[in-house]
Coordinates of C-alpha atoms in Angstrom, one line a residue:
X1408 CA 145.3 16.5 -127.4
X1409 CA 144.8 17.7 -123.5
X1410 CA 142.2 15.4 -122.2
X1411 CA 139.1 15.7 -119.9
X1412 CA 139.1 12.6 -116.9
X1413 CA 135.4 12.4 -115.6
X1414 CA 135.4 10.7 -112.6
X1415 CA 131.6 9.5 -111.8
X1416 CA 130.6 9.6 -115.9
X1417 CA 127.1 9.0 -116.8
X1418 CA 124.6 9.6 -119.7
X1419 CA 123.6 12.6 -117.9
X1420 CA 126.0 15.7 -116.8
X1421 CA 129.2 13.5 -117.5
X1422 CA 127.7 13.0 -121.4
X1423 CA 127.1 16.8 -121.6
X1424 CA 130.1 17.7 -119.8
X1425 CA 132.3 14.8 -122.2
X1426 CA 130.2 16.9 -125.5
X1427 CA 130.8 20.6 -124.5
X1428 CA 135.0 20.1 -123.5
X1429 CA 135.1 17.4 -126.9
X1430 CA 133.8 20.5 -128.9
X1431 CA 136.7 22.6 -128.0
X1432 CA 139.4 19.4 -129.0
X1433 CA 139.3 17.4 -125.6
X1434 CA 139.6 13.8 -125.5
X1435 CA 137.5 12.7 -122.6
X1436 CA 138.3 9.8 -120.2
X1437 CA 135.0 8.5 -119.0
X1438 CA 135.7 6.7 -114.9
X1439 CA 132.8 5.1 -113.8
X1440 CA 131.8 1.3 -111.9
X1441 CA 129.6 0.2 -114.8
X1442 CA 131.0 -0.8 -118.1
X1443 CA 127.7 -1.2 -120.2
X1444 CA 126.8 2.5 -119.1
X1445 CA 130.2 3.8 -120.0
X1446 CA 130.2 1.9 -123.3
X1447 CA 127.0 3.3 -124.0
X1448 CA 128.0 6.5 -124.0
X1449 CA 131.5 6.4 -125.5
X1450 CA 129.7 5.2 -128.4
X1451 CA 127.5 8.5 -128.4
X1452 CA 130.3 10.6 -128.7
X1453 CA 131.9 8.5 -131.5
X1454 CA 129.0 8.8 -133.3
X1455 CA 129.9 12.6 -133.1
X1456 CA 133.0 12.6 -134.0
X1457 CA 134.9 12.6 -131.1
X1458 CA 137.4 10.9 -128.8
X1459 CA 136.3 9.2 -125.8
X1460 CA 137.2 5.9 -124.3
X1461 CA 135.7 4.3 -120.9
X1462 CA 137.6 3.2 -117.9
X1463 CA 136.4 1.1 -114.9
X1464 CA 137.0 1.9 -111.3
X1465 CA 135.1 2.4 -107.4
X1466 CA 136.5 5.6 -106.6
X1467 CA 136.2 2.9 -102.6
X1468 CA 138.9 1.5 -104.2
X1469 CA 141.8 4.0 -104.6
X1470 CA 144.4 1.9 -106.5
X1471 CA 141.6 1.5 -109.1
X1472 CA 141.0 5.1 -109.3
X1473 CA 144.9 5.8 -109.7
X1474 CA 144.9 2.9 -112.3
X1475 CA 142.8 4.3 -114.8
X1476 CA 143.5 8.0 -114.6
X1477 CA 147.1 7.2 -114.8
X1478 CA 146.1 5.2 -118.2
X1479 CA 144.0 7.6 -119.2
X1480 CA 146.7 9.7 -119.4
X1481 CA 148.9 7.3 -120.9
X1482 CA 146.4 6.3 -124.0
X1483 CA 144.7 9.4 -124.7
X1484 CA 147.0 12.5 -123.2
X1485 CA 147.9 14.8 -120.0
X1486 CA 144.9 15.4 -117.6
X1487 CA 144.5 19.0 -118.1
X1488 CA 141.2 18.6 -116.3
X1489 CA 139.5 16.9 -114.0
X1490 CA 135.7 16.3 -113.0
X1491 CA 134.9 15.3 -109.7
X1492 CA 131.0 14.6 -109.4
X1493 CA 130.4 10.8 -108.9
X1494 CA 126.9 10.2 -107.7
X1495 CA 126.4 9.7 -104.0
X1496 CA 124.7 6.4 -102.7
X1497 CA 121.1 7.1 -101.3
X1498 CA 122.3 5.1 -98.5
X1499 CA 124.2 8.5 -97.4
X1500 CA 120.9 9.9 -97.6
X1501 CA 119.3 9.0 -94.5
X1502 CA 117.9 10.4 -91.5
X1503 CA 120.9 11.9 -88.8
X1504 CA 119.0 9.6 -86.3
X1505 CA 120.1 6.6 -88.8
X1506 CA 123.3 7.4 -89.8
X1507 CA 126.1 5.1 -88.3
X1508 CA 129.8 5.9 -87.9
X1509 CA 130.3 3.1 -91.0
X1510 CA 128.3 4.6 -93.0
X1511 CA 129.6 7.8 -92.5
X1512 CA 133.2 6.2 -92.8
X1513 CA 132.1 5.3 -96.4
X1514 CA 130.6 8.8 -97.3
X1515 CA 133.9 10.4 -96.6
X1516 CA 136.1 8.0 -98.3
X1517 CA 133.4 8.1 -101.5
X1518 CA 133.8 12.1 -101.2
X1519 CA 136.6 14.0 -99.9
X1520 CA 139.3 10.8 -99.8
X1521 CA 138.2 10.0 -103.2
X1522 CA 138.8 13.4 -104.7
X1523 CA 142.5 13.6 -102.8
X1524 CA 143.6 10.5 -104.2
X1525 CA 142.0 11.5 -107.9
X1526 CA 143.7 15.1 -107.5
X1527 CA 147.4 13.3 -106.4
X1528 CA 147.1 11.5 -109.4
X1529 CA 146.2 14.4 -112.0
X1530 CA 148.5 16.8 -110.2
X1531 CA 152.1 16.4 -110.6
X1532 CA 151.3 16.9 -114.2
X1533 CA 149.5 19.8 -114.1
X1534 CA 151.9 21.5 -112.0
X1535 CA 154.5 20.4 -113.9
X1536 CA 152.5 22.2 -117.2
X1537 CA 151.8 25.0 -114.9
X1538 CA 147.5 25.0 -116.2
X1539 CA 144.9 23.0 -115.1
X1540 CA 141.6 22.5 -113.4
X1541 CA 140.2 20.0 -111.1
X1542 CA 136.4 20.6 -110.8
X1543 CA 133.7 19.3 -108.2
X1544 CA 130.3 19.2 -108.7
X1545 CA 128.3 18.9 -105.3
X1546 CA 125.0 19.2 -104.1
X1547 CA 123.6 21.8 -101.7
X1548 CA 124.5 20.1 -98.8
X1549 CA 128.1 21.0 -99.3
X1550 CA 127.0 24.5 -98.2
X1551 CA 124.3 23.8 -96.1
X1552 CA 123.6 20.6 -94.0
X1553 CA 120.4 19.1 -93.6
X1554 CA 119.4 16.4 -90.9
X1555 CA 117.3 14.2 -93.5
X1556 CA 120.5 14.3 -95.9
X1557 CA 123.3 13.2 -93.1
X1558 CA 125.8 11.5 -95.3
X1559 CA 126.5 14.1 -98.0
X1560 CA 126.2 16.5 -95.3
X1561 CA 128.6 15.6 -92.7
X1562 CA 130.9 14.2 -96.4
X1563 CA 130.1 16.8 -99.3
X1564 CA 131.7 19.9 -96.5
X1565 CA 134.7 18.1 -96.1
X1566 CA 135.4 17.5 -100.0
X1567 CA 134.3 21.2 -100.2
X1568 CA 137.5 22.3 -97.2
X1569 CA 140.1 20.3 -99.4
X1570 CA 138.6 21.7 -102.6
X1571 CA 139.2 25.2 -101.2
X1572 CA 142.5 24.5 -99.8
X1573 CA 143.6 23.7 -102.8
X1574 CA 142.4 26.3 -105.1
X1575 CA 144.4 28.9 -102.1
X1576 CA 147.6 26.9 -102.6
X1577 CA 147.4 26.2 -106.6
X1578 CA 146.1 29.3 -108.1
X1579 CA 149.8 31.1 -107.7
X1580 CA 150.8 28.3 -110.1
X1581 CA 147.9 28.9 -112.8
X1582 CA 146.0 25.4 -111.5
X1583 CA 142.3 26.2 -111.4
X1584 CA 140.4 24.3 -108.7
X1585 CA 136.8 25.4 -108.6
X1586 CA 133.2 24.0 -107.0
X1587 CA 130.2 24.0 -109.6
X1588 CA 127.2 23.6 -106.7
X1589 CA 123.8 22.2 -107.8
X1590 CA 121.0 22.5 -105.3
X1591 CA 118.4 20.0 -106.7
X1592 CA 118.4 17.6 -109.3
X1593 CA 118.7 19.1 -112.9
X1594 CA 115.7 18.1 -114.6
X1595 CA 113.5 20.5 -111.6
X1596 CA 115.7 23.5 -111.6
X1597 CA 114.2 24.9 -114.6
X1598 CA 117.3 26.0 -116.8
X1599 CA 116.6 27.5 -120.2
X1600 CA 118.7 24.7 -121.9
X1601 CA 118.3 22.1 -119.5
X1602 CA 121.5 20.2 -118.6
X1603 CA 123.6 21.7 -121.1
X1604 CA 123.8 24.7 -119.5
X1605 CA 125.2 23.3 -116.5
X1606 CA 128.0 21.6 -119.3
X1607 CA 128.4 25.4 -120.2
X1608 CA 129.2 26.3 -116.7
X1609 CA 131.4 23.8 -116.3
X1610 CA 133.7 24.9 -119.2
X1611 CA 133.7 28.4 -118.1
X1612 CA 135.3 27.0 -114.2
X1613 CA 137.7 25.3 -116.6
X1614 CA 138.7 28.0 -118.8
X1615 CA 138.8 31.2 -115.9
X1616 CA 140.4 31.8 -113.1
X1617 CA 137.6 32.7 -110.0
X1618 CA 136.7 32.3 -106.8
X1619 CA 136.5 28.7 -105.5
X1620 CA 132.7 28.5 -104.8
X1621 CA 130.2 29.3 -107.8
X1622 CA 126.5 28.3 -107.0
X1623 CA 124.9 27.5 -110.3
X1624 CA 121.4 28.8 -108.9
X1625 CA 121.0 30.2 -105.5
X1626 CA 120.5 27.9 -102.3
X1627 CA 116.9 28.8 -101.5
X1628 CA 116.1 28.1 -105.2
X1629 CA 117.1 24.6 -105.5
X1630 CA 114.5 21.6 -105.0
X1631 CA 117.5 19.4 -103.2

């Protein structure tokens, strides 16, 4: 059974994402800080019949993140696909006038050294497979910075470069590593089926080869 690692799992996207990939036979690894909210949820997806168990770690803390990927793997099968979308503190989104070089320190390590040491640990399998698909779900200031968002801003662009530079270098070897960008929060955006149809889009990235980038609404529609 390939499985699904979810790194940032909630009851929101990460529970829609876990349901729409656990429909087509993926187990689903579900990496978040909080037990009692992964619990929660692994228990929603028993309750439909499928296979999902809940690991702990601070993607701050890289040997965490390695730890429970690499057991992931180990109890419930290969990574063939990884979610990158754990939810930014609000303390990255402050005011450019406010922001500090520590705090900025942390928004890049949460971000773009978070997803490199996720996508080492999923990789050397995929290659070895030869399929694959690390996907990461940003805001619109991975596109576009704003001054009163100065964390994500400065941190979601560079996630985005190594993203990109990775999707050039891997797509020769059949390893699909896409950007799903969501300018607002879900609930405003006014989608016919509401979150699942950002779960729909995800599994399309997963299942397609494309270009790097895919905006799930335009820029100047979102309500970031």
């Amino acid at each position: 059974m390939p499985t699904l690692a979810i790194v940032g799992a909630g009851p929101g996207l990460g529970a829609a994402v876990a349901r729409r990939f656990g429909r087509e036979g993926f187990a689903i690894a579900l990496i978040a800080r909080t037990q009692a909210k992964l619990d929660d949820v692994v228990n929603e997806l028993a309750a439909e019949g499928l296979t999902a168990r809940a690991y702990t770690a601070d993607v701050l803390v890289p040997a965490e993140l390695q730890q429970a990927l690499a057991q992931a793997a180990n109890e419930l099968g290969p990574i063939a696909a990884l979610q990158y979308s754990p939810l930014p503190s609000r303390d990255y989104l402050k005011p450019v006038l406010d922001l500090t070089p520590e705090l900025a320190s942390e928004a890049m390590s949460f971000s773009a050294l978070g997803l490199i040491h996720a996508a080492r640990a999923v990789l050397p399998a995929m290659r070895e497979a030869g399929d694959g698909s690390i996907i990461l779900i940003n805001g619109g200031t991975s596109v576009k910075s704003r001054p009163d968002f100065a964390g994500t801003s400065i941190a979601f662009p560079a996630e985005s470069a190594y993203g990109e530079m990775l999707h050039d270098a891997l797509k020769s070897e059949g390893i699909r590593v896409v950007q799903l960008v969501i300018p607002g929060g879900i609930p405003k955006l006014q989608l016919p089926n509401g979150i699942d149809d950002v779960a729909d889009r995800v599994w399309d990235l997963h299942r397609s080869e494309g270009p790097f980038r895919t905006m799930l609404i335009p820029l100047e529609d979102g309500r970031e």
